[in-house]
């Protein structure tokens, strides 16, 4: 096998789409033409089978089309697949491929092209653990057979990473060439085609005038409105902000919390925000050893710090206090009933710690039991961290110190974090996870066999009731049933204090007021530019 | 010792330095606590055991260490620096494609810095004036201000506030002005100070007095005699300058979103893309070695005294 991917729980995306605000869509008739200039992050590899990241998927979502489209509400719409069906036992998926779809080079997108793409996903990437036993194309129908039911499959296929690449490109170019990409190499069937790529600098897309096969969720038909999209890669937050403020960019991604107030006050700009779908920024509690094996200590961590006040003070309105293992960004799976299940109470936290035997307080103000100090090491990786979390952690440290608990946060390079996790040398892990698929997220983070490094059950949670709910969620292809099971799981996680959810992050972008019809993908990235238009 | 022989010895020593750098890189690589497979898959990914084994086999990570070392050195001898974990491309082609951009930036910045430094030292050396104090202050400021901040200041005023030099949507010379200024200022200060110090000395030498008594104008003395002396230490610190340029390029390329060696180095280090890191280390070591040899040869051209001493 040759290839690897950067795809997984944390990167999994869905193609959900959702209108930012009423006025945006209400203003005037869409106008055709113009160049949209976007200040954003760089994709690595333009053939996502060779390696994908959130940036790659955002940059390429309009270059490659997918079989089906998923909205943020969790509904699926036909796209390249005009219809599909799932057998009763959940093992056989049949997709009918629509007629008349052409790749950018004029070749036909047919069932065989789809089969080839799915097959190389199975061959090169073990289908990311989806138990696929065969992929067959016959006429205009593609049949995908599983060895056991896997409910999230539709969601997986709706992600931008599953954009269909032209077989002509796969046959003619090496994986290195396809990764580097460029005009004539990066060939999809989407509303925009790649006309230039300068690595480290920009990616230029041009309208595909032949486009006539948008998803059923799209707001219009025919070719896209925009003539051209220039994705300019600017790594520095302040430079992206400056670019959109000075009118050099029409859209800037990744707006830091500190800049939001300024941008909102600017009459030429609109701030676009959405709830990040996934697992909130949380503390995973390692209960494989003392003292977090004691539920009273876990609960003390949950109520011992005034997290909501810290969220408001630090995230400046770009995050909301979290009470569940799923963010409100996944409406079908989010259990709003968990909100307010606990509140800050330092005295109750102290009482819980004392009940747990941590009643003696040492000279340094930290509780002691049998000669051991009540001290927690929190691990996180540099690429999971940001300035706000850094600042927030100082608040946690101060809050916990006040109830006699020592908190040390270590921000380390990923490789070191990986090694420490494998050696089980940590008490807490703080991070968030982004995905529009709640079932797979919670299965990966809390199911008893989903341990690191194959998955992210950093807490070593092992609860039969939770396992049952998570297995039922993952086995079901019915979004409502999946959602119901994920909600049950959220309740069990909170009953046992397996996780301390802290903040539901929002994704914030800034755009010129001339930009209309913008949407978000459920990953929180800016969604398809197909319906976007510029007021001339 | 003849020049040819000295050159041979220097090249041999250079090869030894490169081999040492390669071996050191390999050892450090082995000492890292990380699991390369996890790094290949990226921080957020989850990997099934079968995929893990396949990756290990593909990158030769399943073989004994001495065998891996042998293959590592063997590949380098053939000019193969391996394949990037992240970009799936050969390291040689990555460095090749990014090099041009960095060289353009670095050479332009050096010309900018050198021009400024020559101007500053010729006009202010040997004089006690306000201009000199002002120039010294500017030099100190440029040495002590991080390139990162200089870059952001330039952008804030000359691109965001007054849109003179765009950061987006323009790939002409205008997009080069701010990055070149940022990187140039980062090396200007040191260069200028060293050159002026040497010029101060040269202007007090008897030959300067002789030249003046021959009726040469003050400008000729400075331009034709003193400047030449000032260039020698300028060359000597060029190796150090090269280091500053590379460090400055990392910052400059990041702030201005430009392609280049600095950008891929930073990206490789943060993502633990070890083959790229090792490739850049070797490439930079090779340039250091070559620069040092070239500088030694250049001394002879600039300073005739060295030529006669070794002839």
mmCIF file of N, CA, C and O in Angstrom, chain A residues 21-103:
data_model
loop_
_atom_site.group_PDB
_atom_site.id
_atom_site.type_symbol
_atom_site.label_atom_id
_atom_site.label_comp_id
_atom_site.label_asym_id
_atom_site.label_seq_id
_atom_site.Cartn_x
_atom_site.Cartn_y
_atom_site.Cartn_z
ATOM 1 N N UNK A 21 -27.438 34.370 7.527
ATOM 2 C CA UNK A 21 -28.487 35.187 8.115
ATOM 3 C C UNK A 21 -29.492 35.520 7.036
ATOM 4 O O UNK A 21 -29.167 35.532 5.867
ATOM 5 N N UNK A 22 -30.685 35.822 7.491
ATOM 6 C CA UNK A 22 -31.753 36.125 6.555
ATOM 7 C C UNK A 22 -31.400 37.219 5.572
ATOM 8 O O UNK A 22 -31.502 37.020 4.377
ATOM 9 N N UNK A 23 -30.948 38.397 6.061
ATOM 10 C CA UNK A 23 -30.725 39.526 5.178
ATOM 11 C C UNK A 23 -29.791 39.201 4.011
ATOM 12 O O UNK A 23 -29.960 39.725 2.921
ATOM 13 N N UNK A 24 -28.809 38.329 4.267
ATOM 14 C CA UNK A 24 -27.838 38.025 3.225
ATOM 15 C C UNK A 24 -28.544 37.475 1.994
ATOM 16 O O UNK A 24 -28.266 37.883 0.879
ATOM 17 N N UNK A 25 -29.459 36.565 2.226
ATOM 18 C CA UNK A 25 -30.139 35.960 1.090
ATOM 19 C C UNK A 25 -31.238 36.873 0.545
ATOM 20 O O UNK A 25 -31.591 36.808 -0.610
ATOM 21 N N UNK A 26 -31.764 37.735 1.403
ATOM 22 C CA UNK A 26 -32.913 38.528 1.004
ATOM 23 C C UNK A 26 -32.538 39.699 0.095
ATOM 24 O O UNK A 26 -33.357 40.205 -0.632
ATOM 25 N N UNK A 27 -31.266 40.129 0.179
ATOM 26 C CA UNK A 27 -30.893 41.333 -0.547
ATOM 27 C C UNK A 27 -30.725 41.116 -2.043
ATOM 28 O O UNK A 27 -29.730 40.590 -2.503
ATOM 29 N N UNK A 28 -31.675 41.549 -2.812
ATOM 30 C CA UNK A 28 -31.515 41.660 -4.260
ATOM 31 C C UNK A 28 -31.348 40.371 -5.017
ATOM 32 O O UNK A 28 -31.241 39.287 -4.441
ATOM 33 N N UNK A 29 -31.360 40.507 -6.314
ATOM 34 C CA UNK A 29 -31.161 39.383 -7.223
ATOM 35 C C UNK A 29 -29.676 39.070 -7.309
ATOM 36 O O UNK A 29 -28.852 39.970 -7.405
ATOM 37 N N UNK A 30 -29.319 37.789 -7.296
ATOM 38 C CA UNK A 30 -27.897 37.450 -7.453
ATOM 39 C C UNK A 30 -27.347 37.981 -8.766
ATOM 40 O O UNK A 30 -28.018 37.946 -9.792
ATOM 41 N N UNK A 31 -26.118 38.496 -8.714
ATOM 42 C CA UNK A 31 -25.467 38.982 -9.924
ATOM 43 C C UNK A 31 -24.338 38.044 -10.291
ATOM 44 O O UNK A 31 -23.660 37.505 -9.427
ATOM 45 N N UNK A 32 -24.145 37.880 -11.579
ATOM 46 C CA UNK A 32 -23.104 36.982 -12.054
ATOM 47 C C UNK A 32 -21.814 37.757 -12.271
ATOM 48 O O UNK A 32 -21.856 38.939 -12.600
ATOM 49 N N UNK A 33 -20.689 37.070 -12.084
ATOM 50 C CA UNK A 33 -19.405 37.674 -12.432
ATOM 51 C C UNK A 33 -18.605 38.116 -11.223
ATOM 52 O O UNK A 33 -19.086 38.108 -10.096
ATOM 53 N N UNK A 34 -17.364 38.483 -11.484
ATOM 54 C CA UNK A 34 -16.506 38.992 -10.431
ATOM 55 C C UNK A 34 -15.529 37.961 -9.898
ATOM 56 O O UNK A 34 -15.679 36.756 -10.109
ATOM 57 N N UNK A 35 -14.520 38.455 -9.205
ATOM 58 C CA UNK A 35 -13.503 37.602 -8.587
ATOM 59 C C UNK A 35 -13.626 37.706 -7.077
ATOM 60 O O UNK A 35 -13.667 38.816 -6.543
ATOM 61 N N UNK A 36 -13.725 36.563 -6.442
ATOM 62 C CA UNK A 36 -13.785 36.522 -4.979
ATOM 63 C C UNK A 36 -12.369 36.283 -4.470
ATOM 64 O O UNK A 36 -11.739 35.294 -4.817
ATOM 65 N N UNK A 37 -11.879 37.204 -3.632
ATOM 66 C CA UNK A 37 -10.522 37.069 -3.100
ATOM 67 C C UNK A 37 -10.602 36.604 -1.644
ATOM 68 O O UNK A 37 -11.200 37.289 -0.811
ATOM 69 N N UNK A 38 -10.022 35.459 -1.362
ATOM 70 C CA UNK A 38 -10.160 34.839 -0.047
ATOM 71 C C UNK A 38 -8.803 34.728 0.628
ATOM 72 O O UNK A 38 -7.862 34.188 0.044
ATOM 73 N N UNK A 39 -8.689 35.262 1.830
ATOM 74 C CA UNK A 39 -7.465 35.097 2.622
ATOM 75 C C UNK A 39 -7.682 33.911 3.548
ATOM 76 O O UNK A 39 -8.523 33.955 4.436
ATOM 77 N N UNK A 40 -6.909 32.838 3.340
ATOM 78 C CA UNK A 40 -7.205 31.605 4.069
ATOM 79 C C UNK A 40 -5.939 30.796 4.286
ATOM 80 O O UNK A 40 -4.829 31.301 4.151
ATOM 81 N N UNK A 41 -6.131 29.518 4.625
ATOM 82 C CA UNK A 41 -4.999 28.623 4.875
ATOM 83 C C UNK A 41 -4.747 27.745 3.662
ATOM 84 O O UNK A 41 -5.617 27.565 2.815
ATOM 85 N N UNK A 42 -3.571 27.150 3.638
ATOM 86 C CA UNK A 42 -3.171 26.406 2.450
ATOM 87 C C UNK A 42 -3.534 24.924 2.532
ATOM 88 O O UNK A 42 -3.330 24.278 3.555
ATOM 89 N N UNK A 43 -4.069 24.368 1.412
ATOM 90 C CA UNK A 43 -4.239 22.914 1.349
ATOM 91 C C UNK A 43 -2.879 22.288 1.060
ATOM 92 O O UNK A 43 -2.011 22.938 0.479
ATOM 93 N N UNK A 44 -2.703 21.043 1.486
ATOM 94 C CA UNK A 44 -1.405 20.406 1.248
ATOM 95 C C UNK A 44 -1.379 19.672 -0.075
ATOM 96 O O UNK A 44 -0.535 19.900 -0.928
ATOM 97 N N UNK A 45 -2.339 18.749 -0.246
ATOM 98 C CA UNK A 45 -2.279 17.837 -1.383
ATOM 99 C C UNK A 45 -3.604 17.949 -2.136
ATOM 100 O O UNK A 45 -4.668 17.847 -1.541
ATOM 101 N N UNK A 46 -3.542 18.171 -3.446
ATOM 102 C CA UNK A 46 -4.781 18.416 -4.190
ATOM 103 C C UNK A 46 -5.513 17.134 -4.602
ATOM 104 O O UNK A 46 -6.582 17.201 -5.183
ATOM 105 N N UNK A 47 -4.900 15.976 -4.357
ATOM 106 C CA UNK A 47 -5.662 14.731 -4.505
ATOM 107 C C UNK A 47 -5.879 14.184 -3.100
ATOM 108 O O UNK A 47 -4.949 13.715 -2.454
ATOM 109 N N UNK A 48 -7.119 14.256 -2.636
ATOM 110 C CA UNK A 48 -7.350 13.997 -1.219
ATOM 111 C C UNK A 48 -7.171 12.548 -0.830
ATOM 112 O O UNK A 48 -7.086 12.230 0.343
ATOM 113 N N UNK A 49 -7.109 11.660 -1.810
ATOM 114 C CA UNK A 49 -6.848 10.262 -1.476
ATOM 115 C C UNK A 49 -5.413 10.104 -0.970
ATOM 116 O O UNK A 49 -5.096 9.164 -0.263
ATOM 117 N N UNK A 50 -4.543 11.039 -1.348
ATOM 118 C CA UNK A 50 -3.137 10.955 -0.945
ATOM 119 C C UNK A 50 -2.914 11.613 0.407
ATOM 120 O O UNK A 50 -1.885 11.463 1.026
ATOM 121 N N UNK A 51 -3.856 12.400 0.846
ATOM 122 C CA UNK A 51 -3.690 13.070 2.124
ATOM 123 C C UNK A 51 -4.625 14.247 2.162
ATOM 124 O O UNK A 51 -4.679 15.021 1.216
ATOM 125 N N UNK A 52 -5.344 14.376 3.266
ATOM 126 C CA UNK A 52 -6.327 15.441 3.309
ATOM 127 C C UNK A 52 -6.280 16.139 4.644
ATOM 128 O O UNK A 52 -5.841 15.592 5.641
ATOM 129 N N UNK A 53 -6.684 17.373 4.662
ATOM 130 C CA UNK A 53 -6.820 18.110 5.902
ATOM 131 C C UNK A 53 -8.025 19.004 5.736
ATOM 132 O O UNK A 53 -8.583 19.110 4.649
ATOM 133 N N UNK A 54 -8.417 19.646 6.816
ATOM 134 C CA UNK A 54 -9.548 20.545 6.769
ATOM 135 C C UNK A 54 -9.330 21.619 5.692
ATOM 136 O O UNK A 54 -10.225 21.940 4.929
ATOM 137 N N UNK A 55 -8.103 22.160 5.648
ATOM 138 C CA UNK A 55 -7.815 23.212 4.663
ATOM 139 C C UNK A 55 -7.964 22.680 3.247
ATOM 140 O O UNK A 55 -8.466 23.365 2.363
ATOM 141 N N UNK A 56 -7.507 21.452 3.031
ATOM 142 C CA UNK A 56 -7.600 20.858 1.709
ATOM 143 C C UNK A 56 -9.050 20.697 1.311
ATOM 144 O O UNK A 56 -9.447 21.033 0.194
ATOM 145 N N UNK A 57 -9.865 20.197 2.235
ATOM 146 C CA UNK A 57 -11.266 19.944 1.906
ATOM 147 C C UNK A 57 -12.000 21.244 1.608
ATOM 148 O O UNK A 57 -12.816 21.311 0.701
ATOM 149 N N UNK A 58 -11.693 22.296 2.392
ATOM 150 C CA UNK A 58 -12.341 23.581 2.145
ATOM 151 C C UNK A 58 -11.937 24.132 0.785
ATOM 152 O O UNK A 58 -12.764 24.645 0.041
ATOM 153 N N UNK A 59 -10.672 24.004 0.450
ATOM 154 C CA UNK A 59 -10.195 24.564 -0.818
ATOM 155 C C UNK A 59 -10.740 23.795 -2.017
ATOM 156 O O UNK A 59 -10.935 24.359 -3.083
ATOM 157 N N UNK A 60 -10.990 22.493 -1.851
ATOM 158 C CA UNK A 60 -11.331 21.662 -3.009
ATOM 159 C C UNK A 60 -12.806 21.277 -3.090
ATOM 160 O O UNK A 60 -13.214 20.580 -4.010
ATOM 161 N N UNK A 61 -13.621 21.759 -2.144
ATOM 162 C CA UNK A 61 -15.019 21.309 -2.113
ATOM 163 C C UNK A 61 -15.792 21.719 -3.368
ATOM 164 O O UNK A 61 -16.805 21.103 -3.695
ATOM 165 N N UNK A 62 -15.325 22.768 -4.069
ATOM 166 C CA UNK A 62 -16.019 23.179 -5.284
ATOM 167 C C UNK A 62 -15.327 22.681 -6.541
ATOM 168 O O UNK A 62 -15.732 23.003 -7.654
ATOM 169 N N UNK A 63 -14.249 21.941 -6.381
ATOM 170 C CA UNK A 63 -13.533 21.394 -7.541
ATOM 171 C C UNK A 63 -14.025 19.977 -7.818
ATOM 172 O O UNK A 63 -14.226 19.585 -8.965
ATOM 173 N N UNK A 64 -14.227 19.219 -6.743
ATOM 174 C CA UNK A 64 -14.723 17.853 -6.872
ATOM 175 C C UNK A 64 -16.167 17.791 -6.346
ATOM 176 O O UNK A 64 -16.461 18.337 -5.281
ATOM 177 N N UNK A 65 -17.046 17.127 -7.079
ATOM 178 C CA UNK A 65 -18.414 16.903 -6.605
ATOM 179 C C UNK A 65 -18.483 15.601 -5.809
ATOM 180 O O UNK A 65 -17.647 14.718 -5.966
ATOM 181 N N UNK A 66 -19.509 15.481 -4.965
ATOM 182 C CA UNK A 66 -19.687 14.252 -4.170
ATOM 183 C C UNK A 66 -20.978 13.553 -4.571
ATOM 184 O O UNK A 66 -21.811 14.111 -5.249
ATOM 185 N N UNK A 67 -21.129 12.350 -4.061
ATOM 186 C CA UNK A 67 -22.329 11.567 -4.364
ATOM 187 C C UNK A 67 -23.570 12.203 -3.768
ATOM 188 O O UNK A 67 -24.606 12.310 -4.416
ATOM 189 N N UNK A 68 -23.442 12.616 -2.492
ATOM 190 C CA UNK A 68 -24.608 13.156 -1.797
ATOM 191 C C UNK A 68 -24.197 14.372 -0.997
ATOM 192 O O UNK A 68 -23.017 14.602 -0.743
ATOM 193 N N UNK A 69 -25.176 15.147 -0.609
ATOM 194 C CA UNK A 69 -24.948 16.382 0.108
ATOM 195 C C UNK A 69 -25.650 16.307 1.451
ATOM 196 O O UNK A 69 -26.771 15.838 1.539
ATOM 197 N N UNK A 70 -24.973 16.774 2.506
ATOM 198 C CA UNK A 70 -25.597 16.754 3.828
ATOM 199 C C UNK A 70 -25.701 18.171 4.367
ATOM 200 O O UNK A 70 -24.731 18.924 4.343
ATOM 201 N N UNK A 71 -26.891 18.553 4.827
ATOM 202 C CA UNK A 71 -27.052 19.882 5.410
ATOM 203 C C UNK A 71 -26.687 19.845 6.884
ATOM 204 O O UNK A 71 -26.564 18.771 7.476
ATOM 205 N N UNK A 72 -26.526 21.022 7.467
ATOM 206 C CA UNK A 72 -26.178 21.058 8.877
ATOM 207 C C UNK A 72 -27.305 20.477 9.724
ATOM 208 O O UNK A 72 -27.059 19.951 10.807
ATOM 209 N N UNK A 73 -28.525 20.535 9.240
ATOM 210 C CA UNK A 73 -29.641 19.940 9.976
ATOM 211 C C UNK A 73 -29.565 18.420 9.910
ATOM 212 O O UNK A 73 -30.337 17.728 10.566
ATOM 213 N N UNK A 74 -28.653 17.897 9.112
ATOM 214 C CA UNK A 74 -28.467 16.450 9.061
ATOM 215 C C UNK A 74 -29.237 15.774 7.953
ATOM 216 O O UNK A 74 -29.345 14.549 7.927
ATOM 217 N N UNK A 75 -29.806 16.570 7.019
ATOM 218 C CA UNK A 75 -30.561 15.952 5.926
ATOM 219 C C UNK A 75 -29.674 15.727 4.715
ATOM 220 O O UNK A 75 -28.813 16.533 4.400
ATOM 221 N N UNK A 76 -29.953 14.596 4.021
ATOM 222 C CA UNK A 76 -29.154 14.254 2.849
ATOM 223 C C UNK A 76 -29.901 14.616 1.571
ATOM 224 O O UNK A 76 -31.112 14.438 1.481
ATOM 225 N N UNK A 77 -29.164 15.145 0.580
ATOM 226 C CA UNK A 77 -29.744 15.528 -0.702
ATOM 227 C C UNK A 77 -29.002 14.846 -1.838
ATOM 228 O O UNK A 77 -27.793 14.626 -1.737
ATOM 229 N N UNK A 78 -29.729 14.529 -2.935
ATOM 230 C CA UNK A 78 -29.056 13.918 -4.077
ATOM 231 C C UNK A 78 -28.046 14.893 -4.694
ATOM 232 O O UNK A 78 -28.279 16.108 -4.679
ATOM 233 N N UNK A 79 -26.978 14.347 -5.245
ATOM 234 C CA UNK A 79 -26.034 15.195 -5.965
ATOM 235 C C UNK A 79 -25.581 14.405 -7.189
ATOM 236 O O UNK A 79 -26.353 14.239 -8.120
ATOM 237 N N UNK A 80 -24.374 13.838 -7.145
ATOM 238 C CA UNK A 80 -23.992 12.995 -8.278
ATOM 239 C C UNK A 80 -24.852 11.730 -8.287
ATOM 240 O O UNK A 80 -25.139 11.157 -9.331
ATOM 241 N N UNK A 81 -25.232 11.294 -7.090
ATOM 242 C CA UNK A 81 -26.167 10.174 -7.003
ATOM 243 C C UNK A 81 -27.579 10.748 -7.041
ATOM 244 O O UNK A 81 -27.980 11.477 -6.123
ATOM 245 N N UNK A 82 -28.337 10.450 -8.106
ATOM 246 C CA UNK A 82 -29.689 10.996 -8.202
ATOM 247 C C UNK A 82 -30.608 10.321 -7.194
ATOM 248 O O UNK A 82 -31.590 10.886 -6.752
ATOM 249 N N UNK A 83 -30.297 9.088 -6.852
ATOM 250 C CA UNK A 83 -31.013 8.425 -5.757
ATOM 251 C C UNK A 83 -30.134 7.332 -5.159
ATOM 252 O O UNK A 83 -29.142 6.922 -5.757
ATOM 253 N N UNK A 84 -30.494 6.879 -3.984
ATOM 254 C CA UNK A 84 -29.738 5.810 -3.343
ATOM 255 C C UNK A 84 -30.665 5.042 -2.423
ATOM 256 O O UNK A 84 -31.723 5.523 -2.054
ATOM 257 N N UNK A 85 -30.246 3.822 -2.095
ATOM 258 C CA UNK A 85 -31.022 3.034 -1.154
ATOM 259 C C UNK A 85 -30.089 2.191 -0.292
ATOM 260 O O UNK A 85 -28.956 1.912 -0.675
ATOM 261 N N UNK A 86 -30.599 1.872 0.893
ATOM 262 C CA UNK A 86 -29.820 1.065 1.831
ATOM 263 C C UNK A 86 -30.649 -0.168 2.148
ATOM 264 O O UNK A 86 -31.837 -0.058 2.461
ATOM 265 N N UNK A 87 -30.025 -1.335 2.031
ATOM 266 C CA UNK A 87 -30.776 -2.565 2.297
ATOM 267 C C UNK A 87 -31.204 -2.613 3.761
ATOM 268 O O UNK A 87 -30.634 -1.928 4.611
ATOM 269 N N UNK A 88 -32.211 -3.438 4.031
ATOM 270 C CA UNK A 88 -32.783 -3.502 5.368
ATOM 271 C C UNK A 88 -31.742 -3.838 6.439
ATOM 272 O O UNK A 88 -31.738 -3.262 7.531
ATOM 273 N N UNK A 89 -30.836 -4.750 6.122
ATOM 274 C CA UNK A 89 -29.817 -5.139 7.105
ATOM 275 C C UNK A 89 -28.672 -4.125 7.188
ATOM 276 O O UNK A 89 -27.723 -4.307 7.937
ATOM 277 N N UNK A 90 -28.752 -3.049 6.389
ATOM 278 C CA UNK A 90 -27.732 -2.000 6.467
ATOM 279 C C UNK A 90 -26.416 -2.382 5.820
ATOM 280 O O UNK A 90 -25.396 -1.722 6.053
ATOM 281 N N UNK A 91 -26.408 -3.457 5.016
ATOM 282 C CA UNK A 91 -25.137 -3.933 4.460
ATOM 283 C C UNK A 91 -24.905 -3.499 3.013
ATOM 284 O O UNK A 91 -23.772 -3.397 2.587
ATOM 285 N N UNK A 92 -25.993 -3.275 2.255
ATOM 286 C CA UNK A 92 -25.828 -2.977 0.833
ATOM 287 C C UNK A 92 -26.328 -1.572 0.516
ATOM 288 O O UNK A 92 -27.488 -1.234 0.770
ATOM 289 N N UNK A 93 -25.413 -0.733 -0.011
ATOM 290 C CA UNK A 93 -25.741 0.640 -0.406
ATOM 291 C C UNK A 93 -25.714 0.718 -1.930
ATOM 292 O O UNK A 93 -24.696 0.389 -2.548
ATOM 293 N N UNK A 94 -26.836 1.138 -2.552
ATOM 294 C CA UNK A 94 -26.848 1.300 -4.013
ATOM 295 C C UNK A 94 -27.032 2.767 -4.361
ATOM 296 O O UNK A 94 -27.928 3.437 -3.839
ATOM 297 N N UNK A 95 -26.168 3.256 -5.258
ATOM 298 C CA UNK A 95 -26.227 4.650 -5.698
ATOM 299 C C UNK A 95 -26.469 4.687 -7.198
ATOM 300 O O UNK A 95 -25.735 4.045 -7.959
ATOM 301 N N UNK A 96 -27.502 5.423 -7.634
ATOM 302 C CA UNK A 96 -27.749 5.613 -9.063
ATOM 303 C C UNK A 96 -27.058 6.905 -9.487
ATOM 304 O O UNK A 96 -27.355 7.975 -8.944
ATOM 305 N N UNK A 97 -26.126 6.797 -10.415
ATOM 306 C CA UNK A 97 -25.334 7.971 -10.815
ATOM 307 C C UNK A 97 -26.065 8.737 -11.912
ATOM 308 O O UNK A 97 -26.513 8.147 -12.898
ATOM 309 N N UNK A 98 -26.182 10.048 -11.742
ATOM 310 C CA UNK A 98 -26.959 10.837 -12.700
ATOM 311 C C UNK A 98 -26.247 10.932 -14.048
ATOM 312 O O UNK A 98 -25.029 10.813 -14.141
ATOM 313 N N UNK A 99 -27.033 11.152 -15.086
ATOM 314 C CA UNK A 99 -26.495 11.220 -16.447
ATOM 315 C C UNK A 99 -25.991 12.620 -16.751
ATOM 316 O O UNK A 99 -26.416 13.596 -16.147
ATOM 317 N N UNK A 100 -25.104 12.684 -17.748
ATOM 318 C CA UNK A 100 -24.718 13.973 -18.315
ATOM 319 C C UNK A 100 -23.699 14.751 -17.512
ATOM 320 O O UNK A 100 -23.484 15.932 -17.761
ATOM 321 N N UNK A 101 -23.056 14.110 -16.520
ATOM 322 C CA UNK A 101 -22.050 14.823 -15.737
ATOM 323 C C UNK A 101 -20.686 14.687 -16.414
ATOM 324 O O UNK A 101 -20.252 13.583 -16.750
ATOM 325 N N UNK A 102 -20.028 15.809 -16.631
ATOM 326 C CA UNK A 102 -18.727 15.804 -17.297
ATOM 327 C C UNK A 102 -17.652 16.321 -16.354
ATOM 328 O O UNK A 102 -17.863 17.271 -15.602
ATOM 329 N N UNK A 103 -16.458 15.697 -16.442
ATOM 330 C CA UNK A 103 -15.302 16.228 -15.732
ATOM 331 C C UNK A 103 -14.794 17.465 -16.464
ATOM 332 O O UNK A 103 -15.183 17.736 -17.610
#
